[in-house]
Tab-separated table of C-alpha atoms and ligand atoms in Angstrom:
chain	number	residue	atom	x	y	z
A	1	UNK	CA	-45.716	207.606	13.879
A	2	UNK	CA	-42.512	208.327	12.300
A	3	UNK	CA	-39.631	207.288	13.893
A	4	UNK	CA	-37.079	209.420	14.693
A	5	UNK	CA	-33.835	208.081	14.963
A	6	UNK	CA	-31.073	208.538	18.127
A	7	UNK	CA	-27.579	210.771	17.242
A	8	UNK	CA	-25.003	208.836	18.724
A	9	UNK	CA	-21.230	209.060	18.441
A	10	UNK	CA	-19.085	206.318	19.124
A	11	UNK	CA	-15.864	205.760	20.633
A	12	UNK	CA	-14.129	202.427	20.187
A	13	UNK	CA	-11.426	200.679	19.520
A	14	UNK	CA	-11.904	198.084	16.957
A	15	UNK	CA	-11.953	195.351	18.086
A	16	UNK	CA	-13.903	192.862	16.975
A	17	UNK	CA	-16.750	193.041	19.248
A	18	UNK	CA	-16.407	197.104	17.934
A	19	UNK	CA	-16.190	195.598	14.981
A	20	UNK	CA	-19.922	194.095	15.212
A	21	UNK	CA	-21.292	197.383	17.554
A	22	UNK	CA	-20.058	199.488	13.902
A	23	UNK	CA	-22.172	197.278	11.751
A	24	UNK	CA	-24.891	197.500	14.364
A	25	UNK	CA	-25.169	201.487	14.343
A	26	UNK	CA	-24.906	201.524	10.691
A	27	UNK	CA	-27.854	198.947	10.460
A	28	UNK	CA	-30.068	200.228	13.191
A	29	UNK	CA	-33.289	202.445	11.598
A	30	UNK	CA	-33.065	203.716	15.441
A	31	UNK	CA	-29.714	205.170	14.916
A	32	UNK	CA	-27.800	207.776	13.159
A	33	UNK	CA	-24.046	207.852	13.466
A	34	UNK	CA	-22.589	210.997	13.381
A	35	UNK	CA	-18.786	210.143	14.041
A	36	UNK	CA	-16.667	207.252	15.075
A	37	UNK	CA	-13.736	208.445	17.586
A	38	UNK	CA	-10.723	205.723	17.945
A	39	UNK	CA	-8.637	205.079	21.056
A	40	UNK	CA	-5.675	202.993	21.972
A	41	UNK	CA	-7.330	199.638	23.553
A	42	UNK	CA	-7.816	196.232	21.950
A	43	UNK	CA	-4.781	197.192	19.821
A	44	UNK	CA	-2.608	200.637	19.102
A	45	UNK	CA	-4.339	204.034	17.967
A	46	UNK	CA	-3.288	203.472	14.190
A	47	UNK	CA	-4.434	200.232	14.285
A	48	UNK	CA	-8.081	200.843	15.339
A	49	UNK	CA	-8.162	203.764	13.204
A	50	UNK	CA	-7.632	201.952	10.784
A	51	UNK	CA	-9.746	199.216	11.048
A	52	UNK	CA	-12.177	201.803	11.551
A	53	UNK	CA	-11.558	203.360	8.071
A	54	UNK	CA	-11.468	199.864	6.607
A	55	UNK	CA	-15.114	198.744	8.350
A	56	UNK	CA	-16.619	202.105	7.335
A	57	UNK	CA	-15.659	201.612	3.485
A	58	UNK	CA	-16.580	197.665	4.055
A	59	UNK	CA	-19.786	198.567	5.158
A	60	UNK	CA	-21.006	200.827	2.643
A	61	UNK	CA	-20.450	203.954	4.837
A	62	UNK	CA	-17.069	205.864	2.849
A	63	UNK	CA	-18.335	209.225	3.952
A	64	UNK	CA	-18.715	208.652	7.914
A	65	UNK	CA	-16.032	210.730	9.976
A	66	UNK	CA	-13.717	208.906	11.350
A	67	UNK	CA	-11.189	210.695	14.307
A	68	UNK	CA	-8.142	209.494	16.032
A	69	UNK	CA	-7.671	210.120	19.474
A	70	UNK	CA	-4.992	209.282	22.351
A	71	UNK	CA	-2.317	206.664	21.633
A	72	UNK	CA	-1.693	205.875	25.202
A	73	UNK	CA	-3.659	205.924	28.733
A	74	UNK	CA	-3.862	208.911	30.466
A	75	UNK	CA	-1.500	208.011	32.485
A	76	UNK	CA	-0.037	204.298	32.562
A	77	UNK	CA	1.760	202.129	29.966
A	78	UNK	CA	-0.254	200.824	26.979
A	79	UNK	CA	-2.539	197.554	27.870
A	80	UNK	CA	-3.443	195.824	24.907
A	81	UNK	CA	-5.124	192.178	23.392
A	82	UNK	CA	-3.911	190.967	20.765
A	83	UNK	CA	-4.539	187.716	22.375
A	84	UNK	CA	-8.100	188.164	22.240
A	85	UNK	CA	-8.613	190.123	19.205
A	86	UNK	CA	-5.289	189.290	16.549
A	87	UNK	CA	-2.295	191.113	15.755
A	88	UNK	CA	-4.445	193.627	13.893
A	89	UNK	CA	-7.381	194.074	15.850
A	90	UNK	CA	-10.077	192.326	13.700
A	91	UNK	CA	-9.425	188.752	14.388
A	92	UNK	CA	-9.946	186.484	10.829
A	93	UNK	CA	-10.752	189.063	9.398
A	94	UNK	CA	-8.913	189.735	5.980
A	95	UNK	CA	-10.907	193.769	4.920
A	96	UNK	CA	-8.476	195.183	2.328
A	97	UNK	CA	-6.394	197.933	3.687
A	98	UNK	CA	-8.017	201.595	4.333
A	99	UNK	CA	-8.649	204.048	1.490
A	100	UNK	CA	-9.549	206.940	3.243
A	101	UNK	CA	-8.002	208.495	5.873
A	102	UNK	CA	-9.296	209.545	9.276
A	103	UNK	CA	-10.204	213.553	9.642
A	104	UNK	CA	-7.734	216.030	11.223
A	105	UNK	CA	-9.462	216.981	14.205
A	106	UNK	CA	-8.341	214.612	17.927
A	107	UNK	CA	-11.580	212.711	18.320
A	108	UNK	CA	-11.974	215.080	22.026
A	109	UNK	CA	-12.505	217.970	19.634
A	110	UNK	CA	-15.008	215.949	17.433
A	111	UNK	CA	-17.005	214.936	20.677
A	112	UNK	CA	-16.822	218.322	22.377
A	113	UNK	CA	-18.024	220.619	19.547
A	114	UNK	CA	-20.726	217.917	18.042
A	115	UNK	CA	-22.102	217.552	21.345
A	116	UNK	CA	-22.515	221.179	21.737
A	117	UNK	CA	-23.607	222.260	18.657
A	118	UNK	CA	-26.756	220.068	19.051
A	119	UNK	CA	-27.166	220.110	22.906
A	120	UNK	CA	-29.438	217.340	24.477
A	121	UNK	CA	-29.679	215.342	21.071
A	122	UNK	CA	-26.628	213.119	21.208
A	123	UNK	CA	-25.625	210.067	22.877
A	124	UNK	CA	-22.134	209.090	23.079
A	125	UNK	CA	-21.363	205.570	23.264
A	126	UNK	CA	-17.969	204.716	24.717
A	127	UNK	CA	-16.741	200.952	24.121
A	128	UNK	CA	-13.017	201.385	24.692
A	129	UNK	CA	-11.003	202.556	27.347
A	130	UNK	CA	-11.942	206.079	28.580
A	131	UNK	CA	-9.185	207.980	27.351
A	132	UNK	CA	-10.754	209.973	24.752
A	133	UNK	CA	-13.914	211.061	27.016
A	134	UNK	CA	-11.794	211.748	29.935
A	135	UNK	CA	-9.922	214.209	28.005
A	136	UNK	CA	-13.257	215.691	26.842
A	137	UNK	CA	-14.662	216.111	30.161
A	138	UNK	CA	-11.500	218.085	31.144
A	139	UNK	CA	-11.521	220.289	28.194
A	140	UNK	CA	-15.269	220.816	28.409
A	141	UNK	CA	-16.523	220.259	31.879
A	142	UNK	CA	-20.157	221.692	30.374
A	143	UNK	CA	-20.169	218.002	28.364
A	144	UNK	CA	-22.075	216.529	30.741
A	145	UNK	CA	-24.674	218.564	30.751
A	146	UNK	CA	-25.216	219.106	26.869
A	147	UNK	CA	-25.048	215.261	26.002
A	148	UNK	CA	-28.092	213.239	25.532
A	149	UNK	CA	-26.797	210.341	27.361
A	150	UNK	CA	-23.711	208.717	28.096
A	151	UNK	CA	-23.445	204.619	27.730
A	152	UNK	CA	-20.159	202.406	28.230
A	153	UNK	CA	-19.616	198.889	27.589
A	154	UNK	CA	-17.051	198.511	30.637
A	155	UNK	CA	-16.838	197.365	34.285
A	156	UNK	CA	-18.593	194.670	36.726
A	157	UNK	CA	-20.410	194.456	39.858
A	158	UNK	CA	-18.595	190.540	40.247
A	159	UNK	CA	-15.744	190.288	38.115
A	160	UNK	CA	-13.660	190.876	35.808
A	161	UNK	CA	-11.360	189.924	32.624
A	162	UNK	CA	-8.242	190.906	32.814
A	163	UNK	CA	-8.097	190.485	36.685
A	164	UNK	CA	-10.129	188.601	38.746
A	165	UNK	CA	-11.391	192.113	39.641
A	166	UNK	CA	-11.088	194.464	36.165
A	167	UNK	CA	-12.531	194.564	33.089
A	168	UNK	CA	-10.244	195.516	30.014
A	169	UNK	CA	-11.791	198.934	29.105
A	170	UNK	CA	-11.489	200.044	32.718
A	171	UNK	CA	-8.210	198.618	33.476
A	172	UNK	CA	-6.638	199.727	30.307
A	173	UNK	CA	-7.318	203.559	31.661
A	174	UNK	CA	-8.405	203.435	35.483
A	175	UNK	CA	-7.502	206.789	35.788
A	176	UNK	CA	-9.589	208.193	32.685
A	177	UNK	CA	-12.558	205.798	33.928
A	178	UNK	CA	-12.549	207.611	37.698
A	179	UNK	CA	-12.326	211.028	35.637
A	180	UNK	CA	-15.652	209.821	33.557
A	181	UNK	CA	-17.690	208.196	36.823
A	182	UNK	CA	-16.664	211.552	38.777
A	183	UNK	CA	-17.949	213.866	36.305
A	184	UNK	CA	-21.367	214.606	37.758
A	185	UNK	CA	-23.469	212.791	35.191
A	186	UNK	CA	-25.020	209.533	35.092
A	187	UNK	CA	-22.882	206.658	33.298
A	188	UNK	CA	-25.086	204.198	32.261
A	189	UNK	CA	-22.353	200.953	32.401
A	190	UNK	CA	-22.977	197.952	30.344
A	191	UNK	CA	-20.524	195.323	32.069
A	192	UNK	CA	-19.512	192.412	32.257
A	193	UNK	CA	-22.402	191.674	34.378
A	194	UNK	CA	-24.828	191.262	30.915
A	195	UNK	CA	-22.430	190.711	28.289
A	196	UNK	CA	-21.056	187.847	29.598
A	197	UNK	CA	-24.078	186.116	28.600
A	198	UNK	CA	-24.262	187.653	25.031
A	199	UNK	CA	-21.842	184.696	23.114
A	200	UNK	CA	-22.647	184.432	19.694
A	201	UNK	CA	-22.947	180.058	20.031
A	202	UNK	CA	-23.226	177.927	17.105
A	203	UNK	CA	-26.973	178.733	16.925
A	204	UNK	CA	-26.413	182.474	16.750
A	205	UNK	CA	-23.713	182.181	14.109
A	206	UNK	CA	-25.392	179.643	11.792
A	207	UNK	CA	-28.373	182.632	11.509
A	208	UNK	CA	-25.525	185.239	10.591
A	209	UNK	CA	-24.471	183.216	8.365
A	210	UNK	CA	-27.118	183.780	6.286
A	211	UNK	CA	-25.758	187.583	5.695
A	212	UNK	CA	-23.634	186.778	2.784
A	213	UNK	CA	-20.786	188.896	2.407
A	214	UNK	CA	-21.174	190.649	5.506
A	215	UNK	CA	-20.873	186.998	7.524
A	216	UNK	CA	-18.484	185.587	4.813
A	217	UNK	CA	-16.189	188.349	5.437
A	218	UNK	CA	-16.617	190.332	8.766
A	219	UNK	CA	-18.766	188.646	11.479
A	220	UNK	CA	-17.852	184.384	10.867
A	221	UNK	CA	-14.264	185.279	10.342
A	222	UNK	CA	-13.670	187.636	13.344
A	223	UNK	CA	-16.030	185.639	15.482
A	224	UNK	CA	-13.999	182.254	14.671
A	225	UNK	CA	-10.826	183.697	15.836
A	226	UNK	CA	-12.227	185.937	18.664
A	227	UNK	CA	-10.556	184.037	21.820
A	228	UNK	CA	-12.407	183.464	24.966
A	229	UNK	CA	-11.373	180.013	26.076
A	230	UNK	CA	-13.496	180.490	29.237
A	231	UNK	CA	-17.044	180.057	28.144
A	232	UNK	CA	-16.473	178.824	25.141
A	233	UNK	CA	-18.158	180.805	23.321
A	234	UNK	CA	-17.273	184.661	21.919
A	235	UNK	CA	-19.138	187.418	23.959
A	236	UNK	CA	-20.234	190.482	22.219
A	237	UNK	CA	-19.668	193.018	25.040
A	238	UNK	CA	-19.730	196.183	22.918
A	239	UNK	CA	-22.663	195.107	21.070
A	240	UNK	CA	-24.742	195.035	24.205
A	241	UNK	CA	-23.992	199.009	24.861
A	242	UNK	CA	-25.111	200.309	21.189
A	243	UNK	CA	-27.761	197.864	20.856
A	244	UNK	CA	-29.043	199.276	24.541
A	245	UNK	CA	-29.327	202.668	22.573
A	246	UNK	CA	-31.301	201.894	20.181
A	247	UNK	CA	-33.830	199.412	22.436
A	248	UNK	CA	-33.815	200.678	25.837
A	249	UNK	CA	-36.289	197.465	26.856
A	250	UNK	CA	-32.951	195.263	26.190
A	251	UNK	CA	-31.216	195.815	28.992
A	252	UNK	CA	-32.520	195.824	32.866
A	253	UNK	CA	-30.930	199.108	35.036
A	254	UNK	CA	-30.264	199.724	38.615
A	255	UNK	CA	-29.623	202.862	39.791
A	256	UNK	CA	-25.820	202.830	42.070
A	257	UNK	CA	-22.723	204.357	43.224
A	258	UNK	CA	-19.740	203.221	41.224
A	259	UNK	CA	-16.504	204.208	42.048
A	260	UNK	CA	-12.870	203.441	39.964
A	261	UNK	CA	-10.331	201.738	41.839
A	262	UNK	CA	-7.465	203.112	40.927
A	263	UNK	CA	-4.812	201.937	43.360
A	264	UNK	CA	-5.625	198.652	44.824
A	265	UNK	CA	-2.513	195.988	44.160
A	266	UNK	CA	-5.667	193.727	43.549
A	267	UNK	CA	-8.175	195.532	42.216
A	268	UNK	CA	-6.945	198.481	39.775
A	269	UNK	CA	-9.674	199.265	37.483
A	270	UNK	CA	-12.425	197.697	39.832
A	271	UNK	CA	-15.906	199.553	39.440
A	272	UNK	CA	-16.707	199.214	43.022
A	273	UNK	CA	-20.497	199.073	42.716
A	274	UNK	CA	-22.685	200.305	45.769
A	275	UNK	CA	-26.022	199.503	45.099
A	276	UNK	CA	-27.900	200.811	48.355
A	277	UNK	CA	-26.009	204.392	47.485
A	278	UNK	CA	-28.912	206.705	48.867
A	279	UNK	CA	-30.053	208.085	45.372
A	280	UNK	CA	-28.783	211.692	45.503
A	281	UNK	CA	-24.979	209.778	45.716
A	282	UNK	CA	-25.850	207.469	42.691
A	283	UNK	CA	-23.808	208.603	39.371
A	284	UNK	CA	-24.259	205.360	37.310
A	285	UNK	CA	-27.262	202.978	35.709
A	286	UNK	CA	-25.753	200.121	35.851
A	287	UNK	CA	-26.868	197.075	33.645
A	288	UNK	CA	-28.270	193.655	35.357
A	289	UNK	CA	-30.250	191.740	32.993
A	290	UNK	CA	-30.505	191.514	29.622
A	291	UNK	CA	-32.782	189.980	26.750
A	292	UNK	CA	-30.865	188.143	24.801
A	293	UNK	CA	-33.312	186.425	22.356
A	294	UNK	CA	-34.510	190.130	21.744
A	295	UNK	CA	-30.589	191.393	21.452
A	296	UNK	CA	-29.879	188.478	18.393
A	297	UNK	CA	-32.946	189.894	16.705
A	298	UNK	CA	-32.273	193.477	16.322
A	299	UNK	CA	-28.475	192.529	15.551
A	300	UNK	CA	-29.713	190.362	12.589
A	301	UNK	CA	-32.465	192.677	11.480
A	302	UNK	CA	-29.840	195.934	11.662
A	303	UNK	CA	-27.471	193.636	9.739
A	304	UNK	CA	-29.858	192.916	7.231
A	305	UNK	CA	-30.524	196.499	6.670
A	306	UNK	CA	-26.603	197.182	5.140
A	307	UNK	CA	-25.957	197.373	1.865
A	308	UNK	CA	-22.128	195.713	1.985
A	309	UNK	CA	-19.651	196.894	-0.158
A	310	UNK	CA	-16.000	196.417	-0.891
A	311	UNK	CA	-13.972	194.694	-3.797
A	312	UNK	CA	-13.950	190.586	-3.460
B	401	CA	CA1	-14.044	197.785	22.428
């Protein structure tokens, strides 16, 4: 049986985790990228639009669209990590600077008229704050009913990042994020919950390393300087969400209510996550397990699948 690989369109903001979900969806023969959208996050709009230019031309991938989208939050002053990711987004990372430039469409417009042009046949992956899809849903409330399926890496049912109670991608945009979970679709949410537990430890980097250029370059680089003094370890949150995509049996769902604090003094950008909702209330698949022997495979067998390019 030939397989026939999943549309998806993703929405980042690399990021070095992005970073690794780009090389992923390039790799994957269960994938076909259509577009990468950029938002403000990790580090400003110019910046992860143009780290996105620089990954797609690293990566042997010149001709995929690239669109910008919002510079700021819907609503709330810029929150960014430099801390986590370096001053320009991609850690150790040393790609040369962009050649290309991004397309002239606002990456809403991208997502709006791809999606419905080819109605039920793409996924859009969202692994940044929700800026860019909340804009979307407002300028084309139909969205959620032409998409294939929507997937975030964001959120928690325990914890968070930032704040004891947020994660980053939420808490950067907590109003775009109550706009997406209010939309009347299902958000499938690949949080904290799961990624936490995806670190790429000395055992999983040693195996990358045997990628050559790719690991020289991109992965051992922006891994080494990818900060998370907590575990110890760098976790690959937005990996988990594209790699879901492409194998479904990764990740473990539960069916819930999730709602987007948006004004606690605590808690803004909580996902508040009921899960005894009665099922006609639940608008969100929300992740609780995950394989993560099976994840490291299908990251190093898309990886192995990329033809690298770029001047040394
Ligand atoms: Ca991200």
């Amino acid at each position: 049986m030939e397989l026939v690989a999943k549309k998806i369109i993703l929405d980042c903001d690399p990021g070095i985790d992005d970073a690794m979900a780009i090389a992923y969806a390039l790799g994957s023969p269960n994938l076909d990228l259509v577009g990468i959208t950029t938002v403000a996050g990790n580090v400003s709009l110019d910046k992860t639009t143009a780290n996105a230019l620089r990954l797609r031309e690293f990566l042997g991938a010149a001709d995929m669209p690239v669109f910008a989208g919002c510079a700021m939050p819907l609503l709330r002053p810029a929150l960014t990590a430099e801390h986590v990711h370096g001053l320009d987004g991609l850690g150790g990372a040393a790609l040369p600077p962009p050649g290309g430039v991004a397309a002239p469409e606002h990456a809403s417009d991208f997502i709006i008229d791809t999606i419905r042009r080819a109605p039920g046949e793409i996924t859009l992956v969202a692994i940044g704050p929700l800026t860019n899809i909340a804009l979307a849903l407002r300028r084309e409330p139909a969205l959620t009913a032409q998409v294939r399926d929507f997937v975030i890496m964001g959120g928690s049912t325990t914890r968070g990042n930032v704040t004891p109670a947020a994660e980053f991608n939420i808490a950067a945009d907590p109003e775009a994020a109550a706009v997406v979970f209010s939309a009347g679709w299902t958000v499938t949410m690949v949080g904290l919950d799961v990624t936490l537990q995806a670190v790429a430890n000395k055992a999983v980097t040693d195996r990358l390393s045997a990628l050559g250029r790719l690991a020289e370059v991109l992965l051992l680089p922006s891994l080494g300087a990818y900060a998370d003094d907590e575990i110890g370890y760098p976790a690959v949150h937005d990996l988990c969400a594209v790699a879901h995509v492409a194998r479904p049996d990764l990740l473990g769902l539960r069916p819930a209510r999730v709602e987007v604090e948006t004004a606690g003094r605590w808690t803004s950008g909580m996902t508040v996550t009921d899960f005894r909702a009665p099922a006609g209330d639940c608008n969100a698949l929300v992740a609780t397990t995950i394989d993560v022997p099976a994840l490291w495979d299908t990251v190093h067998d898309a990886y192995s699948r990329l033809s690298v390019t770029g001047a040394n």
